[in-house]
Amino acid sequence: MFRWVRKAMCAAGVLTTLKKTGVAPGFAQSLVDEHMPYFDATAHELRHLATQPRNIIAMIGLLHLVTKALQDVDDENLVLDILSLQKALRLGYEMLKYQLKTRQNWLQIAQGYNITLHLFLREKMMSEEELIETFEPSKLEFDHDLLESWR
């Protein structure tokens, strides 16, 4: 029961964030609907994180999956949708940097991001030392103006 609720909440959170970042509502809904197994696995893997960082990481992973699948598609009708996904991905990374910079559990958030990219995109898993080196909050800068523009 709890797993289904986590999946539904994660999917709803990602859908809301996609719409807020400028992805067309119908396109955002179809992306979420078509990738429900992704949300089941992601929500389970990120269950230790608070809702906001979990949804941001889930959105980034989903956007990487979708843009990777669409990179070879040659359809003029999808150009605006792909551009909106790229904008949403950029905003997603700014949101992630903000979470890493402002939360006490930044290392857990970085680990969740790393796990998500490893599981779904086959990226190399980073060691804890590499995560600390890459995501240490004092080294991160985020674009305040960009974050404010989508709120």
Tab-separated table of C-alpha atoms in Angstrom:
chain	number	residue	atom	x	y	z
A	1	MET	CA	0.000	0.000	0.000
A	2	PHE	CA	2.664	2.521	0.975
A	3	ARG	CA	4.682	1.821	-2.160
A	4	TRP	CA	1.690	2.630	-4.385
A	5	VAL	CA	1.053	5.870	-2.479
A	6	ARG	CA	4.717	6.909	-2.793
A	7	LYS	CA	4.612	6.189	-6.538
A	8	ALA	CA	1.424	8.200	-7.013
A	9	MET	CA	2.734	11.115	-4.957
A	10	CYS	CA	6.047	11.119	-6.836
A	11	ALA	CA	4.299	11.015	-10.229
A	12	ALA	CA	1.932	13.821	-9.190
A	13	GLY	CA	4.823	15.920	-7.888
A	14	VAL	CA	6.813	15.468	-11.086
A	15	LEU	CA	3.739	16.267	-13.197
A	16	THR	CA	3.134	19.488	-11.259
A	17	THR	CA	6.780	20.522	-11.533
A	18	LEU	CA	6.908	19.764	-15.262
A	19	LYS	CA	3.879	21.984	-15.834
A	20	LYS	CA	5.386	24.767	-13.709
A	21	THR	CA	8.598	24.665	-15.731
A	22	GLY	CA	6.765	25.244	-18.998
A	23	VAL	CA	6.109	21.770	-20.373
A	24	ALA	CA	2.690	21.700	-22.051
A	25	PRO	CA	0.148	20.152	-19.650
A	26	GLY	CA	-1.013	17.455	-22.083
A	27	PHE	CA	2.546	16.499	-23.005
A	28	ALA	CA	3.578	16.432	-19.334
A	29	GLN	CA	0.615	14.208	-18.482
A	30	SER	CA	1.432	11.783	-21.302
A	31	LEU	CA	5.080	11.572	-20.179
A	32	VAL	CA	4.056	10.736	-16.636
A	33	ASP	CA	1.367	8.261	-17.730
A	34	GLU	CA	3.758	6.436	-20.079
A	35	HIS	CA	6.472	6.070	-17.436
A	36	MET	CA	4.594	4.825	-14.362
A	37	PRO	CA	6.961	1.841	-13.835
A	38	TYR	CA	9.790	4.397	-13.630
A	39	PHE	CA	7.964	6.187	-10.803
A	40	ASP	CA	7.435	2.943	-8.923
A	41	ALA	CA	11.153	2.178	-8.935
A	42	THR	CA	12.260	5.772	-8.365
A	43	ALA	CA	9.889	6.418	-5.473
A	44	HIS	CA	11.061	3.190	-3.856
A	45	GLU	CA	14.772	3.964	-4.291
A	46	LEU	CA	14.351	7.535	-3.030
A	47	ARG	CA	11.919	6.752	-0.208
A	48	HIS	CA	14.393	8.046	2.403
A	49	LEU	CA	14.287	11.582	0.953
A	50	ALA	CA	11.787	14.336	1.624
A	51	THR	CA	9.138	14.935	-1.033
A	52	GLN	CA	10.701	17.946	-2.736
A	53	PRO	CA	14.194	16.551	-3.421
A	54	ARG	CA	12.700	13.166	-4.352
A	55	ASN	CA	10.418	14.754	-6.946
A	56	ILE	CA	13.214	16.915	-8.360
A	57	ILE	CA	15.525	13.920	-8.772
A	58	ALA	CA	12.694	11.857	-10.274
A	59	MET	CA	11.937	14.657	-12.736
A	60	ILE	CA	15.598	14.974	-13.779
A	61	GLY	CA	15.848	11.220	-14.344
A	62	LEU	CA	12.603	11.148	-16.330
A	63	LEU	CA	13.695	14.074	-18.487
A	64	HIS	CA	16.999	12.363	-19.249
A	65	LEU	CA	15.171	9.168	-20.248
A	66	VAL	CA	12.708	11.007	-22.472
A	67	THR	CA	15.219	13.333	-24.148
A	68	LYS	CA	17.517	10.372	-24.804
A	69	ALA	CA	14.642	8.490	-26.453
A	70	LEU	CA	13.649	11.547	-28.510
A	71	GLN	CA	17.122	12.536	-29.708
A	72	ASP	CA	16.846	10.417	-32.858
A	73	VAL	CA	13.231	11.353	-33.612
A	74	ASP	CA	12.935	13.658	-36.602
A	75	ASP	CA	9.514	15.212	-36.107
A	76	GLU	CA	9.011	18.953	-36.507
A	77	ASN	CA	5.937	18.785	-34.273
A	78	LEU	CA	8.108	17.722	-31.343
A	79	VAL	CA	10.624	20.577	-31.574
A	80	LEU	CA	8.807	22.831	-29.098
A	81	ASP	CA	8.151	19.905	-26.767
A	82	ILE	CA	11.825	18.922	-26.811
A	83	LEU	CA	12.866	22.522	-26.162
A	84	SER	CA	10.464	22.700	-23.223
A	85	LEU	CA	11.954	19.466	-21.842
A	86	GLN	CA	15.455	20.920	-22.121
A	87	LYS	CA	14.328	24.056	-20.285
A	88	ALA	CA	12.669	21.918	-17.605
A	89	LEU	CA	15.871	19.889	-17.242
A	90	ARG	CA	17.917	23.053	-16.789
A	91	LEU	CA	15.478	24.289	-14.146
A	92	GLY	CA	15.522	20.853	-12.527
A	93	TYR	CA	19.277	21.034	-12.097
A	94	GLU	CA	19.004	24.509	-10.575
A	95	MET	CA	16.372	23.192	-8.162
A	96	LEU	CA	18.630	20.250	-7.305
A	97	LYS	CA	21.564	22.565	-6.634
A	98	TYR	CA	19.327	24.648	-4.375
A	99	GLN	CA	18.295	21.527	-2.440
A	100	LEU	CA	21.909	20.414	-2.100
A	101	LYS	CA	22.972	23.856	-0.941
A	102	THR	CA	20.199	24.414	1.612
A	103	ARG	CA	19.485	21.003	3.141
A	104	GLN	CA	21.377	19.321	5.958
A	105	ASN	CA	21.090	15.914	4.268
A	106	TRP	CA	22.743	17.088	1.046
A	107	LEU	CA	24.871	13.936	0.845
A	108	GLN	CA	21.766	11.709	0.931
A	109	ILE	CA	20.234	13.843	-1.815
A	110	ALA	CA	23.423	13.500	-3.890
A	111	GLN	CA	23.386	9.737	-3.313
A	112	GLY	CA	19.745	9.571	-4.443
A	113	TYR	CA	20.601	11.496	-7.601
A	114	ASN	CA	23.571	9.205	-8.241
A	115	ILE	CA	21.489	6.054	-7.731
A	116	THR	CA	18.762	7.316	-10.060
A	117	LEU	CA	21.193	8.099	-12.869
A	118	HIS	CA	22.921	4.753	-12.376
A	119	LEU	CA	19.729	2.681	-12.393
A	120	PHE	CA	17.963	4.344	-15.283
A	121	LEU	CA	20.737	5.798	-17.422
A	122	ARG	CA	23.520	3.334	-16.604
A	123	GLU	CA	25.812	6.113	-15.404
A	124	LYS	CA	28.811	5.109	-13.319
A	125	MET	CA	28.184	5.037	-9.572
A	126	MET	CA	30.292	7.569	-7.714
A	127	SER	CA	32.064	6.717	-4.493
A	128	GLU	CA	31.171	8.703	-1.389
A	129	GLU	CA	34.402	10.673	-1.804
A	130	GLU	CA	33.485	11.550	-5.397
A	131	LEU	CA	30.003	12.613	-4.298
A	132	ILE	CA	31.444	14.860	-1.605
A	133	GLU	CA	33.933	16.337	-4.070
A	134	THR	CA	31.241	16.958	-6.694
A	135	PHE	CA	28.284	18.053	-4.574
A	136	GLU	CA	29.813	19.729	-1.519
A	137	PRO	CA	27.430	22.660	-0.902
A	138	SER	CA	30.091	25.352	-0.572
A	139	LYS	CA	31.183	24.629	-4.156
A	140	LEU	CA	27.703	24.853	-5.652
A	141	GLU	CA	26.190	27.960	-7.157
A	142	PHE	CA	22.654	28.167	-8.429
A	143	ASP	CA	20.916	30.765	-10.535
A	144	HIS	CA	18.604	32.697	-8.164
A	145	ASP	CA	16.940	34.552	-11.036
A	146	LEU	CA	16.197	31.361	-12.944
A	147	LEU	CA	14.676	29.739	-9.865
A	148	GLU	CA	12.547	32.795	-9.154
A	149	SER	CA	11.352	32.953	-12.772
A	150	TRP	CA	9.463	29.662	-12.596
A	151	ARG	CA	7.861	30.075	-9.165
